[in-house]
Coordinates of C-alpha atoms in Angstrom, one line a residue:
Chain A
M1 CA 13.5 -30.6 38.3
T2 CA 15.6 -29.4 41.2
D3 CA 18.5 -28.9 38.8
T4 CA 17.7 -25.4 38.1
T5 CA 18.0 -24.0 41.5
Q6 CA 20.3 -25.1 42.4
K7 CA 22.1 -23.6 39.2
A8 CA 20.5 -20.3 40.4
A9 CA 22.0 -20.6 43.8
V10 CA 25.7 -21.3 42.0
E11 CA 25.4 -18.0 40.3
V12 CA 24.9 -15.9 43.6
I13 CA 27.8 -17.8 45.6
P14 CA 31.0 -14.4 45.5
A15 CA 33.7 -15.5 44.0
A16 CA 36.4 -16.5 46.7
P17 CA 39.7 -15.6 46.5
V18 CA 41.2 -18.3 48.3
P19 CA 39.0 -21.4 48.5
A20 CA 37.7 -21.3 51.3
P21 CA 36.8 -25.1 52.9
P22 CA 33.7 -26.4 51.3
T23 CA 30.4 -25.6 52.5
R24 CA 26.9 -27.5 52.9
R25 CA 26.1 -25.9 49.7
T26 CA 29.2 -25.8 47.6
R27 CA 29.5 -30.0 48.5
V28 CA 26.0 -29.7 46.7
R29 CA 26.7 -27.9 43.7
R30 CA 29.5 -29.9 43.1
G31 CA 27.9 -33.4 43.2
V32 CA 25.2 -31.8 40.7
T33 CA 27.1 -29.9 38.3
P34 CA 29.0 -33.3 36.4
W35 CA 25.4 -34.8 36.5
L36 CA 24.2 -31.4 34.5
F37 CA 26.4 -32.8 31.7
L38 CA 25.9 -36.4 32.3
V39 CA 22.1 -36.3 31.9
A40 CA 22.0 -36.3 27.7
P41 CA 24.6 -38.5 27.7
L42 CA 23.5 -41.5 30.1
A43 CA 19.8 -41.2 29.0
L44 CA 21.1 -41.8 25.3
L45 CA 23.5 -44.9 26.3
I46 CA 20.8 -46.4 28.4
T47 CA 18.0 -45.6 25.9
F48 CA 19.4 -47.0 23.0
T49 CA 22.1 -49.8 24.1
Y50 CA 21.2 -51.1 27.5
A51 CA 17.4 -50.7 26.9
P52 CA 18.0 -53.3 24.3
I53 CA 20.4 -55.8 25.7
A54 CA 18.0 -56.5 28.4
N55 CA 15.3 -56.9 26.3
M56 CA 16.7 -58.6 23.9
I57 CA 17.7 -60.8 26.1
A58 CA 13.8 -60.9 27.3
Y59 CA 12.4 -61.4 24.0
S60 CA 14.9 -64.6 23.5
F61 CA 13.1 -66.6 26.2
T62 CA 9.8 -65.7 24.2
D63 CA 7.5 -66.6 21.2
W64 CA 7.3 -63.1 20.3
D65 CA 6.6 -62.0 16.6
G66 CA 7.5 -58.6 17.4
V67 CA 4.1 -57.1 16.3
S68 CA 1.0 -58.9 18.3
P69 CA 1.1 -57.8 22.2
E70 CA 1.2 -61.5 23.0
L71 CA 3.9 -63.0 23.6
H72 CA 4.9 -66.5 25.5
S73 CA 8.0 -67.3 27.3
T74 CA 9.2 -70.3 26.0
G75 CA 11.7 -71.3 28.1
V76 CA 15.5 -71.6 26.9
E77 CA 13.5 -73.5 23.8
N78 CA 14.9 -70.7 21.1
Y79 CA 18.6 -71.1 22.2
R80 CA 18.2 -74.9 21.4
E81 CA 16.8 -74.1 17.9
V82 CA 19.9 -72.0 17.4
F83 CA 22.9 -74.6 17.4
T84 CA 20.5 -77.3 16.8
R85 CA 18.7 -76.6 13.5
P86 CA 21.4 -77.1 10.9
D87 CA 20.0 -74.4 9.1
L88 CA 20.5 -72.0 11.6
F89 CA 24.1 -72.8 12.4
E90 CA 25.9 -73.2 9.5
V91 CA 26.0 -70.3 8.9
F92 CA 28.7 -69.1 11.5
W93 CA 30.8 -71.4 8.9
V94 CA 30.4 -68.7 6.6
S95 CA 32.5 -66.7 8.9
G96 CA 34.9 -68.8 8.3
Y97 CA 36.1 -67.2 4.5
Y98 CA 35.9 -63.6 6.8
L99 CA 38.3 -64.6 8.7
A100 CA 40.6 -66.3 6.9
A101 CA 40.6 -62.9 5.0
S102 CA 41.3 -61.3 7.5
V103 CA 44.7 -63.0 8.0
V104 CA 45.7 -62.1 4.6
Q105 CA 44.8 -58.7 5.4
I106 CA 46.6 -58.3 8.2
V107 CA 49.8 -59.5 6.8
L108 CA 49.3 -57.4 3.8
A109 CA 48.6 -54.2 5.8
L110 CA 51.9 -55.4 7.9
Y111 CA 53.8 -55.5 5.2
F112 CA 52.8 -52.3 3.0
A113 CA 53.1 -50.4 6.2
T114 CA 56.3 -51.6 7.0
I115 CA 57.4 -50.7 3.9
L116 CA 55.7 -47.1 3.7
S117 CA 57.0 -46.1 6.5
F118 CA 60.4 -46.1 5.1
N119 CA 61.7 -44.2 2.4
V120 CA 60.0 -44.8 -1.1
R121 CA 59.1 -42.6 -4.1
F122 CA 55.2 -41.5 -3.9
R123 CA 54.7 -42.4 -0.8
N124 CA 51.9 -40.2 -0.1
F125 CA 50.5 -41.6 -3.4
F126 CA 50.5 -45.2 -2.5
K127 CA 49.1 -44.2 1.2
G128 CA 46.4 -42.4 -0.9
V129 CA 45.5 -45.3 -2.4
L130 CA 45.5 -47.9 0.0
F131 CA 44.0 -45.9 2.5
F132 CA 40.5 -44.9 -0.3
P133 CA 38.6 -47.9 -0.1
Y134 CA 38.5 -48.0 3.5
L135 CA 36.2 -44.7 2.9
I136 CA 33.7 -45.4 -0.1
N137 CA 30.4 -45.9 0.5
G138 CA 29.4 -49.6 1.2
V139 CA 26.8 -50.2 -1.2
A140 CA 28.6 -48.8 -3.7
I141 CA 31.5 -50.9 -3.4
G142 CA 28.6 -53.3 -3.7
F143 CA 28.6 -52.6 -6.9
V144 CA 31.4 -51.6 -8.2
F145 CA 32.3 -55.5 -7.2
L146 CA 29.3 -56.3 -9.0
Y147 CA 30.4 -55.5 -11.8
F148 CA 33.8 -56.2 -11.4
F149 CA 32.1 -59.6 -10.8
Q150 CA 30.3 -59.8 -13.7
D151 CA 30.2 -62.5 -16.9
G152 CA 32.2 -60.2 -18.6
G153 CA 33.0 -57.7 -16.4
T154 CA 36.0 -56.4 -15.4
L155 CA 38.1 -60.1 -13.7
D156 CA 36.6 -61.4 -16.7
S157 CA 38.4 -58.4 -19.2
V158 CA 41.6 -58.5 -17.6
L159 CA 42.2 -62.1 -17.4
S160 CA 40.9 -62.0 -21.2
L161 CA 44.3 -59.3 -21.5
F162 CA 46.4 -62.5 -20.4
G163 CA 45.0 -64.7 -22.3
V164 CA 43.1 -66.7 -19.8
K165 CA 39.6 -67.4 -21.2
T166 CA 37.1 -67.9 -18.6
D167 CA 32.8 -68.1 -18.5
H168 CA 33.1 -69.0 -14.6
A169 CA 30.3 -67.3 -12.5
W170 CA 31.8 -66.5 -9.6
L171 CA 29.2 -65.5 -7.2
G172 CA 27.4 -68.4 -9.0
T173 CA 29.1 -71.8 -6.0
P174 CA 29.0 -70.8 -2.7
V175 CA 33.2 -71.8 -2.3
S176 CA 34.1 -69.1 -5.5
A177 CA 31.4 -66.4 -4.4
N178 CA 32.3 -66.9 -0.7
T179 CA 35.6 -66.3 -1.4
S180 CA 35.0 -63.6 -3.9
L181 CA 33.8 -61.6 -1.3
A182 CA 36.1 -62.2 1.6
G183 CA 38.1 -60.5 -1.6
V184 CA 36.3 -57.6 -1.8
S185 CA 36.0 -57.4 2.2
V186 CA 40.0 -57.2 2.1
W187 CA 40.0 -54.8 -0.5
R188 CA 37.3 -52.8 1.5
Y189 CA 39.5 -53.1 4.7
L190 CA 43.1 -53.3 4.4
G191 CA 43.5 -49.8 4.3
L192 CA 42.4 -49.5 8.1
N193 CA 44.4 -51.7 8.8
F194 CA 47.3 -49.9 6.8
V195 CA 46.9 -46.5 8.6
L196 CA 46.9 -47.5 12.2
F197 CA 49.6 -49.8 12.0
L198 CA 51.3 -47.1 9.8
G199 CA 50.4 -44.8 12.4
A200 CA 52.1 -47.1 15.3
I201 CA 55.0 -47.9 13.6
Q202 CA 55.9 -43.8 12.8
S203 CA 55.5 -43.6 16.7
V204 CA 58.3 -45.7 17.4
P205 CA 61.7 -43.5 17.9
G206 CA 63.8 -43.5 14.9
E207 CA 66.9 -43.1 16.4
L208 CA 66.3 -47.5 17.4
Y209 CA 66.4 -47.7 13.3
E210 CA 69.6 -46.1 13.6
A211 CA 71.5 -48.5 16.2
A212 CA 70.3 -51.1 14.1
E213 CA 71.2 -50.5 11.1
L214 CA 74.7 -49.4 12.8
D215 CA 75.1 -52.8 14.3
G216 CA 74.4 -54.4 10.8
A217 CA 70.5 -55.1 10.7
N218 CA 68.8 -55.8 7.8
R219 CA 65.3 -54.5 7.2
W220 CA 64.1 -58.2 7.9
H221 CA 65.5 -57.8 11.5
Q222 CA 64.3 -54.3 12.5
F223 CA 61.0 -55.7 11.3
R224 CA 61.5 -58.6 13.4
H225 CA 63.3 -56.9 16.9
I226 CA 62.4 -53.0 16.2
I227 CA 58.5 -53.1 14.7
A228 CA 56.5 -56.2 15.8
P229 CA 57.1 -55.3 19.6
G230 CA 56.4 -51.5 19.1
I231 CA 53.3 -52.4 17.5
K232 CA 51.9 -54.8 19.4
P233 CA 49.2 -53.2 20.8
V234 CA 47.7 -52.2 17.6
L235 CA 48.0 -55.7 16.3
A236 CA 46.2 -57.2 19.3
L237 CA 43.0 -54.6 18.7
T238 CA 43.8 -55.3 14.6
V239 CA 42.9 -58.8 15.8
I240 CA 40.0 -58.8 17.8
L241 CA 38.5 -56.4 15.8
S242 CA 38.7 -58.7 12.7
I243 CA 37.5 -61.7 14.7
S244 CA 34.3 -59.5 15.8
G245 CA 34.3 -57.8 12.3
S246 CA 34.3 -61.6 10.5
L247 CA 31.8 -62.7 12.4
S248 CA 29.0 -59.9 11.9
V249 CA 29.7 -59.0 8.4
F250 CA 26.3 -58.0 7.0
E251 CA 26.9 -55.1 3.9
I252 CA 28.6 -56.8 1.7
P253 CA 27.1 -60.2 0.7
Y254 CA 23.6 -58.4 1.5
I255 CA 24.1 -55.8 -1.4
M256 CA 26.1 -58.1 -3.7
T257 CA 24.2 -61.6 -3.1
G258 CA 21.7 -60.5 -0.8
G259 CA 22.6 -63.8 1.3
A260 CA 22.4 -66.5 -2.1
T261 CA 24.6 -69.3 -3.0
G262 CA 25.1 -70.2 0.7
T263 CA 26.7 -66.6 1.4
E264 CA 23.9 -65.8 3.9
T265 CA 26.1 -64.5 7.1
F266 CA 25.0 -64.5 10.5
V267 CA 24.1 -60.9 10.7
I268 CA 22.2 -61.4 7.5
Q269 CA 20.3 -64.4 8.3
T270 CA 18.7 -62.2 11.7
V271 CA 17.7 -59.3 9.9
N272 CA 15.8 -61.6 7.9
L273 CA 14.9 -63.9 11.2
A274 CA 13.7 -60.4 12.6
F275 CA 12.6 -58.5 10.3
R276 CA 11.5 -60.7 7.3
F277 CA 9.7 -63.7 8.9
N278 CA 8.3 -61.5 12.2
K279 CA 10.7 -64.3 14.0
T280 CA 12.1 -61.7 16.9
G281 CA 12.2 -64.2 19.8
L282 CA 14.2 -66.7 18.1
A283 CA 16.4 -63.5 16.0
S284 CA 17.2 -62.5 20.0
A285 CA 18.0 -65.3 20.5
A286 CA 20.6 -65.7 17.8
A287 CA 21.8 -62.2 17.9
V288 CA 22.5 -62.4 21.7
V289 CA 25.1 -65.8 21.1
L290 CA 26.4 -63.5 18.7
L291 CA 26.6 -61.0 21.0
L292 CA 28.1 -63.6 23.7
I293 CA 31.0 -64.8 21.1
I294 CA 32.2 -61.5 20.4
L295 CA 32.7 -60.3 24.4
L296 CA 34.2 -63.5 24.9
V297 CA 36.5 -63.5 22.0
T298 CA 36.9 -59.6 23.3
W299 CA 38.0 -60.6 27.2
V300 CA 40.5 -63.2 26.1
Q301 CA 42.0 -61.1 24.1
R302 CA 42.5 -57.9 26.9
R303 CA 44.0 -61.5 28.8
L304 CA 46.5 -62.2 26.7
V305 CA 47.2 -59.0 25.6
P306 CA 47.1 -56.5 28.9
D307 CA 46.6 -52.8 27.6
D308 CA 47.6 -50.3 29.6
K309 CA 45.7 -47.9 27.3
V310 CA 42.1 -49.2 27.7
D311 CA 42.1 -47.4 30.9
L312 CA 39.0 -44.4 30.3
V313 CA 40.2 -42.6 33.6
Chain B
M1 CA 72.1 -56.3 -9.7
T2 CA 73.0 -56.0 -6.4
R3 CA 70.5 -57.8 -4.2
R4 CA 69.6 -54.4 -2.7
T5 CA 68.5 -53.4 -6.3
I6 CA 66.5 -56.6 -6.8
A7 CA 64.6 -55.7 -3.8
R8 CA 63.8 -52.3 -4.3
A9 CA 62.6 -53.5 -7.6
L10 CA 60.1 -55.6 -5.7
V11 CA 58.5 -53.3 -3.5
Y12 CA 57.8 -51.2 -6.3
F13 CA 56.3 -54.0 -7.8
S14 CA 54.2 -55.1 -5.6
L15 CA 52.7 -51.2 -4.6
I16 CA 52.4 -51.3 -8.1
A17 CA 50.6 -54.1 -7.9
A18 CA 48.8 -53.2 -4.8
T19 CA 47.9 -49.6 -6.7
L20 CA 46.0 -51.8 -10.0
V21 CA 44.3 -53.7 -8.0
V22 CA 43.1 -50.7 -5.8
L23 CA 42.4 -48.1 -8.7
L24 CA 41.1 -51.0 -11.8
P25 CA 37.6 -51.6 -10.8
L26 CA 37.3 -47.8 -9.9
V27 CA 38.4 -46.8 -12.9
V28 CA 36.5 -49.0 -14.7
V29 CA 33.1 -48.5 -12.9
L30 CA 34.3 -44.7 -14.5
L31 CA 34.3 -45.6 -17.9
T32 CA 31.4 -47.7 -17.6
S33 CA 29.5 -44.8 -16.2
L34 CA 30.5 -43.0 -19.5
K35 CA 29.4 -45.5 -21.9
S36 CA 25.9 -45.2 -23.6
E37 CA 23.0 -47.9 -23.7
K38 CA 24.4 -48.6 -27.1
E39 CA 27.4 -49.0 -25.9
M40 CA 27.3 -51.4 -23.4
A41 CA 25.2 -53.6 -25.6
N42 CA 28.1 -54.0 -28.4
T43 CA 31.1 -53.7 -26.5
S44 CA 33.2 -57.1 -25.8
G45 CA 35.1 -56.4 -22.8
A46 CA 34.5 -53.7 -19.7
L47 CA 38.1 -52.6 -20.7
E48 CA 37.0 -50.6 -23.6
L49 CA 37.2 -47.2 -23.8
P50 CA 33.9 -45.1 -23.8
H51 CA 32.8 -43.4 -27.0
D52 CA 32.6 -40.1 -25.6
L53 CA 34.1 -39.4 -22.6
L54 CA 32.1 -36.4 -21.7
N55 CA 28.9 -38.2 -22.6
F56 CA 27.3 -37.3 -19.0
H57 CA 23.8 -38.8 -20.0
N58 CA 23.9 -41.3 -17.3
Y59 CA 24.7 -38.8 -14.4
V60 CA 21.4 -37.1 -15.6
T61 CA 19.6 -40.8 -15.2
A62 CA 20.8 -41.5 -12.5
F63 CA 20.5 -38.0 -10.4
Q64 CA 16.8 -37.3 -11.3
D65 CA 15.3 -41.2 -11.6
G66 CA 17.7 -42.3 -8.2
E67 CA 15.7 -38.9 -6.6
M68 CA 19.8 -38.0 -5.6
L69 CA 19.0 -34.7 -4.6
S70 CA 16.6 -35.7 -1.9
A71 CA 19.1 -38.3 -0.7
F72 CA 22.0 -35.6 -0.8
T73 CA 19.9 -33.1 1.5
N74 CA 18.4 -36.3 3.5
T75 CA 22.1 -37.1 4.6
A76 CA 23.2 -33.9 5.1
I77 CA 20.4 -33.1 7.8
I78 CA 21.5 -36.2 9.2
L79 CA 24.5 -35.4 9.1
L80 CA 24.0 -32.0 10.7
I81 CA 22.6 -32.6 13.7
S82 CA 24.2 -36.1 14.7
I83 CA 27.5 -34.7 14.1
G84 CA 26.4 -31.9 16.0
G85 CA 24.5 -33.3 18.7
T86 CA 28.3 -36.3 19.2
V87 CA 30.4 -33.3 18.9
L88 CA 28.2 -31.6 22.4
I89 CA 27.6 -35.3 23.6
G90 CA 31.1 -36.0 23.8
S91 CA 32.3 -33.4 24.9
M92 CA 30.2 -33.0 27.8
T93 CA 30.6 -36.4 28.9
A94 CA 34.3 -36.1 28.6
Y95 CA 34.1 -32.7 30.4
A96 CA 32.2 -34.3 33.3
I97 CA 34.6 -37.4 34.1
D98 CA 37.6 -36.0 33.8
R99 CA 37.1 -32.7 35.8
F100 CA 35.1 -33.9 38.1
T101 CA 34.9 -36.5 40.7
F102 CA 31.0 -38.0 42.1
R103 CA 29.3 -40.3 43.8
F104 CA 28.8 -43.8 40.7
K105 CA 31.5 -42.3 38.4
K106 CA 32.9 -45.4 38.4
L107 CA 30.1 -47.1 37.7
V108 CA 29.1 -44.5 35.3
V109 CA 32.8 -44.4 33.3
A110 CA 32.0 -48.4 33.2
L111 CA 29.1 -48.2 31.3
F112 CA 30.3 -45.7 29.0
L113 CA 33.1 -48.2 28.3
T114 CA 31.3 -51.7 28.5
A115 CA 29.0 -49.9 25.4
A116 CA 32.0 -50.1 23.4
L117 CA 32.3 -53.5 23.4
V118 CA 28.5 -54.0 22.4
P119 CA 29.0 -54.6 18.0
G120 CA 25.5 -52.2 17.1
V121 CA 24.4 -54.9 15.0
T122 CA 24.3 -57.5 17.4
T123 CA 21.5 -55.6 19.4
Q124 CA 19.5 -53.9 16.4
V125 CA 16.7 -56.7 16.9
A126 CA 15.6 -54.6 20.4
T127 CA 16.8 -51.1 19.3
F128 CA 14.2 -51.1 16.3
Q129 CA 11.0 -52.2 19.1
I130 CA 12.4 -48.9 21.4
V131 CA 12.9 -46.6 18.2
N132 CA 9.7 -47.9 17.2
S133 CA 7.9 -47.0 20.5
F134 CA 9.4 -43.7 20.2
G135 CA 7.5 -43.0 17.2
M136 CA 10.6 -42.3 15.4
F137 CA 11.0 -45.3 12.6
D138 CA 10.6 -44.2 9.2
S139 CA 11.5 -40.7 9.9
L140 CA 14.6 -38.9 9.6
W141 CA 15.0 -38.6 14.1
A142 CA 15.4 -43.1 14.1
P143 CA 19.4 -42.6 12.2
I144 CA 19.8 -39.2 13.8
A145 CA 18.9 -40.9 17.8
L146 CA 20.8 -43.8 17.7
Y147 CA 24.2 -42.2 15.8
M148 CA 23.8 -39.4 18.5
G149 CA 23.1 -42.4 20.5
T150 CA 26.3 -44.3 21.4
D151 CA 29.4 -43.2 20.0
I152 CA 32.0 -44.4 22.5
V153 CA 35.2 -42.8 20.4
S154 CA 34.3 -39.7 20.1
I155 CA 34.2 -39.6 24.0
Y156 CA 37.2 -41.3 24.3
I157 CA 39.0 -38.8 21.5
F158 CA 38.1 -35.7 23.4
L159 CA 38.5 -37.2 26.6
Q160 CA 42.3 -37.8 26.1
F161 CA 42.0 -34.3 25.1
V162 CA 40.2 -32.7 27.7
R163 CA 42.8 -34.5 30.6
S164 CA 46.1 -32.0 28.2
I165 CA 44.1 -28.9 29.0
P166 CA 46.1 -28.1 32.3
I167 CA 43.7 -27.8 35.2
S168 CA 45.0 -24.3 36.3
L169 CA 43.4 -22.9 33.5
D170 CA 40.0 -24.1 35.2
E171 CA 40.7 -22.8 38.5
S172 CA 42.0 -19.3 38.0
A173 CA 38.3 -19.4 35.9
R174 CA 36.5 -20.2 38.6
L175 CA 38.6 -17.8 41.1
D176 CA 37.6 -15.0 38.6
G177 CA 33.8 -16.2 39.2
A178 CA 33.1 -18.9 36.3
N179 CA 30.6 -21.6 37.1
A180 CA 31.1 -24.7 35.3
F181 CA 29.3 -24.0 32.7
T182 CA 31.1 -21.0 32.4
I183 CA 34.7 -23.2 32.4
Y184 CA 33.0 -25.8 29.5
R185 CA 31.7 -23.4 27.0
K186 CA 34.9 -20.4 27.1
I187 CA 37.4 -22.3 28.3
I188 CA 37.4 -26.2 27.4
F189 CA 35.1 -26.7 24.5
P190 CA 37.4 -23.6 22.2
L191 CA 40.3 -25.5 23.6
L192 CA 38.9 -28.4 22.3
K193 CA 39.1 -27.4 17.9
P194 CA 41.5 -30.5 16.8
A195 CA 39.6 -33.3 18.6
T196 CA 36.4 -32.0 17.4
A197 CA 38.3 -31.8 13.8
T198 CA 38.8 -35.6 14.5
V199 CA 35.2 -36.4 15.4
V200 CA 33.6 -34.8 13.0
I201 CA 35.6 -36.4 10.1
V202 CA 35.8 -39.8 11.6
K203 CA 32.0 -38.9 13.0
G204 CA 30.8 -37.6 9.5
I205 CA 32.3 -40.5 7.2
T206 CA 30.7 -42.8 9.6
V207 CA 28.0 -41.6 9.0
Y208 CA 27.5 -40.9 5.5
N209 CA 28.7 -44.4 3.8
D210 CA 25.9 -46.2 6.7
F211 CA 23.6 -48.4 5.4
Y212 CA 22.6 -50.7 8.0
I213 CA 20.2 -48.5 10.1
P214 CA 19.0 -45.7 7.6
F215 CA 17.9 -48.9 5.8
L216 CA 16.6 -50.6 8.9
Y217 CA 14.8 -47.6 10.0
M218 CA 13.4 -45.4 7.5
P219 CA 12.2 -47.7 4.2
S220 CA 10.3 -45.0 3.1
E221 CA 11.2 -44.3 -0.3
D222 CA 11.3 -40.2 -0.1
L223 CA 13.7 -40.9 3.2
G224 CA 16.6 -42.3 1.5
V225 CA 20.5 -41.6 2.2
I226 CA 22.8 -41.8 -0.1
S227 CA 23.2 -45.2 0.6
T228 CA 19.9 -46.8 0.8
S229 CA 19.0 -44.4 -2.6
L230 CA 21.7 -46.3 -4.1
F231 CA 20.9 -49.8 -3.2
R232 CA 17.4 -48.7 -5.1
F233 CA 19.2 -48.9 -8.4
R234 CA 19.5 -52.8 -8.2
G235 CA 15.9 -53.0 -8.8
P236 CA 15.0 -50.5 -12.0
Y237 CA 18.5 -50.5 -13.0
A238 CA 19.2 -54.2 -12.7
A239 CA 20.5 -55.0 -16.8
H240 CA 21.7 -51.1 -16.8
W241 CA 25.2 -51.0 -15.9
E242 CA 26.0 -48.1 -16.8
V243 CA 23.4 -45.8 -15.0
I244 CA 24.6 -48.3 -11.9
S245 CA 27.6 -46.9 -12.4
A246 CA 27.3 -43.5 -12.2
G247 CA 25.3 -43.6 -9.5
A248 CA 27.8 -45.2 -7.8
V249 CA 30.9 -42.7 -9.0
L250 CA 27.8 -39.7 -7.6
V251 CA 27.9 -41.2 -4.1
I252 CA 32.0 -42.1 -4.6
L253 CA 32.9 -38.3 -5.4
P254 CA 32.2 -36.1 -2.4
T255 CA 33.8 -38.6 -0.3
L256 CA 37.3 -38.5 -2.9
I257 CA 36.8 -35.0 -2.8
V258 CA 36.9 -34.9 0.8
F259 CA 39.5 -37.3 1.1
L260 CA 42.1 -35.3 -1.4
S261 CA 41.1 -32.0 0.5
L262 CA 41.9 -33.0 4.4
Q263 CA 44.0 -36.3 3.8
R264 CA 46.3 -35.9 6.4
F265 CA 43.1 -35.0 9.1
I266 CA 41.6 -37.9 8.1
Y267 CA 44.4 -40.2 8.6
N268 CA 45.3 -39.6 12.4
G269 CA 41.3 -39.1 12.5
F270 CA 41.3 -43.2 12.0
T271 CA 44.5 -44.0 13.7
R272 CA 43.4 -41.7 17.0
G273 CA 39.8 -42.9 17.0
A274 CA 40.8 -46.5 16.5
T275 CA 43.6 -47.1 18.8
R276 CA 40.8 -46.3 22.0

C-alpha cells in the first residue's frame, strides 16, 4: 500500500512555526490521513452491514436454500408468498400485542419518571428497582417468567394469597400467552424508557417549575405545559424504538415458548425459515419486508418530529 | 386528610406496587434456587421459604453441569476483545470525521448514519453467509467481529466528546511537530476517558446479555457463552426448576454487582447512548 510511504514522508516534514501555505505534499498528507483512521471501521461497516443488505436483496429474488451452489431466479415469487400465504403473514398480528404493550410501557414510564423527578423518599432505590430489569440477561428473564407463569408458579401462588384460585394455563392459549409475553416485555423494557424520560425531564431548567408553582400551577399543569414539551424529542425517539422493537421481537418468546401456541413473531419465523427449513430465499424476502417497514416507520417519524439533534456532523 | 396527603400516599403506593412487581419474580427465583429437589416436590407454592437458606447444592450442579465456567470464560474473551475493538474503532472514526475535511466525507458519514437505522435482526440471514464464508462460523470470532462491526452508538458517543475537545489543543501539538496519529494517541484518546467509560458500560452490558448472535453463530457446546449455556438448561433440567433458577441467579448476579457499584455511570451511559 502507498499508505506507509505517505506516513514516512509525513514524519520527516519539519514542524513549521507558522502554518505555511499548503504544499503539494501536505495536501496529499491531509487527504490520506483520515482514511488511515477510517479503513478498519469502513471495512467492518461494509462487510457486516452493507454487503449483507445487498446480498439479502439479491437472495430474496431466488429460491436459494443457503447451502447448495445452485440458485435460480424466481422473480418476485418470494414476496408474493410473504404477502399472500396466510401462515406467513399472520405473525404480523402478534406484533399487535407488543405494540399495545409499548403504549402501556410508555405511559407507565412517563408516570414514574415524572414522580421520581420530584422529591420522593428513597428515590434512588426506586430508580434502581425500575431500571434494573433492563440490564438482566434475556435468557434469565425468560426462565424467571417461565416459572412465574407455571402451574403453581409465582403468579398462581400470589393470586391464591388473595383467595383467587386459578388453574389457568397462562401460556396455554394464544391470547393469554401473547398477553403474558407482552407483559414480560413491559417488565423488561420499562426501565430504559423510564431512564430516558428521567434524563430528559431533568434537563428542563428547574426555574421553570418554580415560576409555574408561583403562578399556582399544579402538578398536572406542570406536566402538561413544562415537562411534556421539554421531552418531546425523547418521546418521539421512544415511540419509534417501540414500533421497530414490536416488529422485531425475538428473544423472550423464543426462549419461553419457542414460538408455540400462536406466539411466533416475525423474527422467529424468519430465523426458522432460514436456519431450520433452509429457505434462505423466502427468509430474505421476509427480512427485506421487515426492514422496509422499519425504515418507513423511521422516515415517517423523522418527518413528523424533525429532530435537530440527529446531525452527525 | 387533605388532597395533598392523599396524592402523596397514592404516589408511594404506586411506587411500592411497582417495586413488588419488579422484585417478586426475581426473589421467588432466588428462593427456588435454594430449595432441594424434595422440597420442590412437596411444597404447596412458589412463595414458600426454603428450609435451608444456605443450601447451595443447586448452584454447584448448575455451575458444573451447565459448564458455566467455560461459559463465563468465553463471555469474558468476547467481551474483552470486542469492547477493546469498539473503543478503538469508535474513537478513531469519531476523530477522523470530526477533525478532518476530506473527499467523500458526507458519503462516509451517511453510510454510518444509515447503518444505525438497520436493525441487526433483519439482516442476519445474509450476514450469516458472509460470516460463514470467512470461516468464522462456530468460532469466537463470529460474535467478536459482529459486535465490533457496526456500533454506531459508540461512534456517536465518541463524536460528541471529540467535538467538545478544543481544536486549539490539536493545533498547538501540531506546531510541536506531532502528526495526526500522535495527536490521536496522546491528546484525543486520553481526553475521551468519560466517553470510553460510557461505551465500555453500554457495550459490555449488551454483549454480556446478547443471545441472538451467539445462538446463531456458535452452536458448539464448548463455545457456549452465558446466555446460550443457560438456554441449554431447558433440555436436561426441564422439570428441575431449582437448578434452572440457580443457573439464572448465577447469570444475573454479576449484572447486579456491576449495577450496584456503577449505578450513576450506567444511567448516564444509557441516556447518552440512546438519545442519539
